[in-house]
mmCIF file of C-alpha atoms and ligand atoms in Angstrom:
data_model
loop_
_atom_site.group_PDB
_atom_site.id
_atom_site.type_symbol
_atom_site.label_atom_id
_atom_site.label_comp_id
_atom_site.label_asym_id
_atom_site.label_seq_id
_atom_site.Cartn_x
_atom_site.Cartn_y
_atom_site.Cartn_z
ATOM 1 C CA UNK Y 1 0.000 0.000 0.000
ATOM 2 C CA UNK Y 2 2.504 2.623 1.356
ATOM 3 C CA UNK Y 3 4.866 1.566 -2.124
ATOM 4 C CA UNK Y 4 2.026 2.174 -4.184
ATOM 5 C CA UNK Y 5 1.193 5.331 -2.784
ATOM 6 C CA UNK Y 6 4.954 6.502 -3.121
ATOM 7 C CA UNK Y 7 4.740 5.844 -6.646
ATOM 8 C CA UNK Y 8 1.787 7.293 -7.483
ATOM 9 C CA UNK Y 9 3.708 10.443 -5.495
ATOM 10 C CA UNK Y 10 6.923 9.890 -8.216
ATOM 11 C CA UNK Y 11 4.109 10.367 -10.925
ATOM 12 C CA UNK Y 12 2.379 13.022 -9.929
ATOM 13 C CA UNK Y 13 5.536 14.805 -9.153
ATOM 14 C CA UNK Y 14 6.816 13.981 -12.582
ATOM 15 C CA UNK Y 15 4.028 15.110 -14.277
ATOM 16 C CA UNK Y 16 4.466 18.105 -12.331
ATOM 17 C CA UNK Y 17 7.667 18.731 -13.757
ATOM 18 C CA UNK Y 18 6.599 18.204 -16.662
ATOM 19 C CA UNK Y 19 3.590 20.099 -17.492
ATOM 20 C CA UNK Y 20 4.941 23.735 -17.215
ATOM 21 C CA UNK Y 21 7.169 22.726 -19.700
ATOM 22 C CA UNK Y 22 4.430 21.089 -22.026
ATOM 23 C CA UNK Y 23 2.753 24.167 -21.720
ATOM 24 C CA UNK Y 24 5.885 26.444 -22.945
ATOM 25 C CA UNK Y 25 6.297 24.489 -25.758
ATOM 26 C CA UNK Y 26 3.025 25.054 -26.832
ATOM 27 C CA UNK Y 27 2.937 28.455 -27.206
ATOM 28 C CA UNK Y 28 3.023 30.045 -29.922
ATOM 29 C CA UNK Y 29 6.614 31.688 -31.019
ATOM 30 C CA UNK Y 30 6.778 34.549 -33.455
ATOM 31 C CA UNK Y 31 9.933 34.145 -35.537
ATOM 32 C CA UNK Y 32 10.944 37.314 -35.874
ATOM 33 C CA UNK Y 33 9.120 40.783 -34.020
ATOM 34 C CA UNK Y 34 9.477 42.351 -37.630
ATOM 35 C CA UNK Y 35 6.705 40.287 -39.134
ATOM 36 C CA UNK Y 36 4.579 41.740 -36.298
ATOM 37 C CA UNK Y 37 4.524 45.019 -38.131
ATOM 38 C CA UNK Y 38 5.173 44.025 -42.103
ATOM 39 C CA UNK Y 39 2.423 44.182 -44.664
ATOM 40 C CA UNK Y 40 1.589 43.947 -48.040
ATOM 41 C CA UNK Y 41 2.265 46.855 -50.069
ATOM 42 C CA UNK Y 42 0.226 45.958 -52.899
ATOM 43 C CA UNK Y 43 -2.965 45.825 -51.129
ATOM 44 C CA UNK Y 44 -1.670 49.175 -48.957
ATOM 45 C CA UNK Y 45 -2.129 50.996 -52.170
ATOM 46 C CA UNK Y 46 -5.444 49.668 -52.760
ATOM 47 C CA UNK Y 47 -6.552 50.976 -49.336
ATOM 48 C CA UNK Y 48 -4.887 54.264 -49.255
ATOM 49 C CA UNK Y 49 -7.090 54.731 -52.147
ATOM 50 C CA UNK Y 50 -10.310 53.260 -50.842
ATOM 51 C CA UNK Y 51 -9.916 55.443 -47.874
ATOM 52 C CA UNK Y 52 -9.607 58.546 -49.899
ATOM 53 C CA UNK Y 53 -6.583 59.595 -48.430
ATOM 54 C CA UNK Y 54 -5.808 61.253 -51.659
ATOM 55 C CA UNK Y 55 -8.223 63.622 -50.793
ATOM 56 C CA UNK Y 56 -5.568 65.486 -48.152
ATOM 57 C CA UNK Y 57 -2.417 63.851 -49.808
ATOM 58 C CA UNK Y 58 -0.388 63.886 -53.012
ATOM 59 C CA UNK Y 59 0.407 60.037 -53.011
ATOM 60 C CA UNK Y 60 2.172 59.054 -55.924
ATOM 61 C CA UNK Y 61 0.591 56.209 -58.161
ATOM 62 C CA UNK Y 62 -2.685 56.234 -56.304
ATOM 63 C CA UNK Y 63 -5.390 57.047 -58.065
ATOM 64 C CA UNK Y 64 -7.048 60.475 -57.558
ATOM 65 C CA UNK Y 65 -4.893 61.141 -54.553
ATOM 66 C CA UNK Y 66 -4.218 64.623 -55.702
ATOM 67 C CA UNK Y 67 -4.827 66.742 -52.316
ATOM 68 C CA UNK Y 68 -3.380 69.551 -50.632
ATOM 69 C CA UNK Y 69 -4.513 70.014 -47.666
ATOM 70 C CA UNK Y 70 -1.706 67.320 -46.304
ATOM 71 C CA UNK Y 71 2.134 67.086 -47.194
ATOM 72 C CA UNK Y 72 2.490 65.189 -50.482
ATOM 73 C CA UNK Y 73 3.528 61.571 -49.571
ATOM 74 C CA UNK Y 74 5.909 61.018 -52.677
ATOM 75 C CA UNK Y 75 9.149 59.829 -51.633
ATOM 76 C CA UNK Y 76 8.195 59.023 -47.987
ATOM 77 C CA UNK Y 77 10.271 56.086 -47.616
ATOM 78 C CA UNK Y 78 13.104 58.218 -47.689
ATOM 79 C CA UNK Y 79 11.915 60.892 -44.922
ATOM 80 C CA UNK Y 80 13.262 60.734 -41.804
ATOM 81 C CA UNK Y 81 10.149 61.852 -39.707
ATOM 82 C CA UNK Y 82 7.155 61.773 -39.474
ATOM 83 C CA UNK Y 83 4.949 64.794 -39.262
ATOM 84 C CA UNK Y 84 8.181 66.314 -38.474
ATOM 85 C CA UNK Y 85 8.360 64.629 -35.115
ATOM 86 C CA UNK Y 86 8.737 60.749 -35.133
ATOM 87 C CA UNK Y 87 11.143 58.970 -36.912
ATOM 88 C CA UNK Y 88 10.389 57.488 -39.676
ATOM 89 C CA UNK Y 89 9.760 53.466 -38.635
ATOM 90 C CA UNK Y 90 6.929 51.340 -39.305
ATOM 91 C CA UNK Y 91 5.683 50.855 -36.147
ATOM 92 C CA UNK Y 92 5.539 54.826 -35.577
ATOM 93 C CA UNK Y 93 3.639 54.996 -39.056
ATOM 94 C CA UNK Y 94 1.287 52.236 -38.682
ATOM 95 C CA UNK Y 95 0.197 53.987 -35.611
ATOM 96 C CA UNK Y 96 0.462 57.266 -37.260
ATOM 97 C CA UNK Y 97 -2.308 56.053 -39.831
ATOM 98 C CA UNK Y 98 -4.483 53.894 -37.603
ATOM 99 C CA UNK Y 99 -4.871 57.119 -34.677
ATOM 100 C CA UNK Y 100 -2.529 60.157 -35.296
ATOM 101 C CA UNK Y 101 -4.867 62.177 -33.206
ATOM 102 C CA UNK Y 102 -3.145 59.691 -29.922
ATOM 103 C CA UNK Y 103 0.558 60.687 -31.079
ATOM 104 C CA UNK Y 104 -0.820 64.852 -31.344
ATOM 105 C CA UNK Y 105 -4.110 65.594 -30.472
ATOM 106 C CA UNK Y 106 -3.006 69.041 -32.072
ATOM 107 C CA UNK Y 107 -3.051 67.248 -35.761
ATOM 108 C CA UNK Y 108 -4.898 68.544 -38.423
ATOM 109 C CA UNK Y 109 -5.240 64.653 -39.819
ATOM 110 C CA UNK Y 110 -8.035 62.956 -38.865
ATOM 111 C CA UNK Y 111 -8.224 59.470 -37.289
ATOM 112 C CA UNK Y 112 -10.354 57.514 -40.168
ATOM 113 C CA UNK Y 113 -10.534 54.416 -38.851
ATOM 114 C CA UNK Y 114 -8.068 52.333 -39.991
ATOM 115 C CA UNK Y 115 -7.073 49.150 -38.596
ATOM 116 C CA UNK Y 116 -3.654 48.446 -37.336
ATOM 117 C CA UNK Y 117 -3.778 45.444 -39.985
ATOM 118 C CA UNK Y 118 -4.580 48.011 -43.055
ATOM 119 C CA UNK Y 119 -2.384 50.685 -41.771
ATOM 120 C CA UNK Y 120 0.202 47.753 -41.964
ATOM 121 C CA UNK Y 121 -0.374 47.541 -45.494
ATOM 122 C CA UNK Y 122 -0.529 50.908 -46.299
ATOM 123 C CA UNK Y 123 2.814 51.614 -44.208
ATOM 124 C CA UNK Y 124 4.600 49.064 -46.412
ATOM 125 C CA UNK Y 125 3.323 51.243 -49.578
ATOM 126 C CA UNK Y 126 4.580 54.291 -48.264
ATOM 127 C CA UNK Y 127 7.470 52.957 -47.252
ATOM 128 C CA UNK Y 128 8.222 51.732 -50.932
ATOM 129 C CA UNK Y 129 8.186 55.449 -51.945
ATOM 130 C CA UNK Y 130 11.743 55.949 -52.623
HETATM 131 C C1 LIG K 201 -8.517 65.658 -43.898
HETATM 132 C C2 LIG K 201 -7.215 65.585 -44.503
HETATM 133 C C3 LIG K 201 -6.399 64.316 -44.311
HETATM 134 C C4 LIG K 201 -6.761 63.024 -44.589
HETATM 135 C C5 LIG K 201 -8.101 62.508 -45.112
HETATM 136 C C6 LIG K 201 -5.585 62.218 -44.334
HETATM 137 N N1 LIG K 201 -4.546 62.978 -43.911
HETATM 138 FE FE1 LIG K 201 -2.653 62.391 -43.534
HETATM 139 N N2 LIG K 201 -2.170 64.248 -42.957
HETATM 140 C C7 LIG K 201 -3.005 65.364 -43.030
HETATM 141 C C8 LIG K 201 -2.292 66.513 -42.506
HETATM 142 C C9 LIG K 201 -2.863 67.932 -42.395
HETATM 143 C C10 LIG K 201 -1.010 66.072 -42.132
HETATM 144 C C11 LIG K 201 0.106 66.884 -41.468
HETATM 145 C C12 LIG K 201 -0.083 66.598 -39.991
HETATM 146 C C13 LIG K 201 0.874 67.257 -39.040
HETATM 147 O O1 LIG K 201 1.996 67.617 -39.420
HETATM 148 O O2 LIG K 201 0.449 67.345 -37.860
HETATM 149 C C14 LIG K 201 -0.968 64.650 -42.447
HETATM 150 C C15 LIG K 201 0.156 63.862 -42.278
HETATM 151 C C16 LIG K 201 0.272 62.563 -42.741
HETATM 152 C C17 LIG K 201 1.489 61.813 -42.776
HETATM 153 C C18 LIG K 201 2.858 62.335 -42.358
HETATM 154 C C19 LIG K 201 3.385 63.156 -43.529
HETATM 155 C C20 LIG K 201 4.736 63.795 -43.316
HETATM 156 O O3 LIG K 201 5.126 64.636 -44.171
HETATM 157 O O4 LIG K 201 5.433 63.504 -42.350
HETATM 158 C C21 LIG K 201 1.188 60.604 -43.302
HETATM 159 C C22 LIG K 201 2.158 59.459 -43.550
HETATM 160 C C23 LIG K 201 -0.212 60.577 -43.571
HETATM 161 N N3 LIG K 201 -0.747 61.800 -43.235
HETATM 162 C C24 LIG K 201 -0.900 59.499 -44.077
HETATM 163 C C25 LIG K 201 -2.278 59.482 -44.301
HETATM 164 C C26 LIG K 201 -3.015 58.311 -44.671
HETATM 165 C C27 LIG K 201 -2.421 56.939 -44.910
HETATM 166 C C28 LIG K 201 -4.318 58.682 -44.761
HETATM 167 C C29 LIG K 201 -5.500 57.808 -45.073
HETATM 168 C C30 LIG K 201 -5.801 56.746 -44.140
HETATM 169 C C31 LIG K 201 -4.388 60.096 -44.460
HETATM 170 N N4 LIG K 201 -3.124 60.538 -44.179
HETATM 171 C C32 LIG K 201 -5.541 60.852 -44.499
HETATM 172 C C33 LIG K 201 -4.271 65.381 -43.512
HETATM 173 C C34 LIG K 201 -5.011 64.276 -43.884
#
């Protein structure tokens, strides 16, 4: 009885051991934090012009995106800042796009809506401007 009982003890303690590290291996690992913030440029350009943001912004290949009332986007993947203030890095611009008005609630740009998933994409077309 009392040998039984130990090893039912040696089990359990095993499996103790063992779980936490079951458990680690399962989760999920991102390969490298860059393809966190990556996206598609081909589809950015679609949305940049589904969005109208051509209506504020010269952006160069977009159709219709002709405006003034924003800097003109052409070249922008060789600026170093954005709006002046922020360097110039995906992450800054993808949360530029999706909610500018929480980096300067001063901003004449308007948060639109964007996703952080299309501002992705439209990040990566900007950032092809060169
Ligand atoms: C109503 C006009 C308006 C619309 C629509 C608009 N923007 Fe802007 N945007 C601005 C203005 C004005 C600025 C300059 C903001 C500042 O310096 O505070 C700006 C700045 C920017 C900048 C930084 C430019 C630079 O020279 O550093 C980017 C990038 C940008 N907008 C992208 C977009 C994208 C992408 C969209 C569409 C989702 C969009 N904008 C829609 C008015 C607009």
């Amino acid at each position: 009885m009392r040998l039984r009982k130990n090893g039912y003890a040696a089990r359990a303690g095993v499996a103790a051991l063992l779980l936490p590290l079951a458990l680690c291996a399962c989760q999920p690992r991102k390969p490298y934090p860059q393809a966190d913030v990556g996206g598609d440029a081909r589809r950015g350009k679609a949305l940049l012009a589904q969005f109208q943001c051509g209506s504020c912004h010269h952006i160069p290949d977009v159709e219709a995106a002709r405006g003034k009332a924003g800097p003109s986007l052409a070249e922008f993947g060789l600026r170093s800042y954005i709006a002046g203030r922020w360097p110039n890095q995906q992450a800054n611009l993808v949360r530029w796009i999706s909610a500018p008005r929480s980096m300067d609630p001063a901003t004449s740009m308007p948060d639109m809506g964007v996703s952080n998933d299309d501002a992705r994409h439209m990040a990566a077309y900007l950032h092809s401007l060169k």
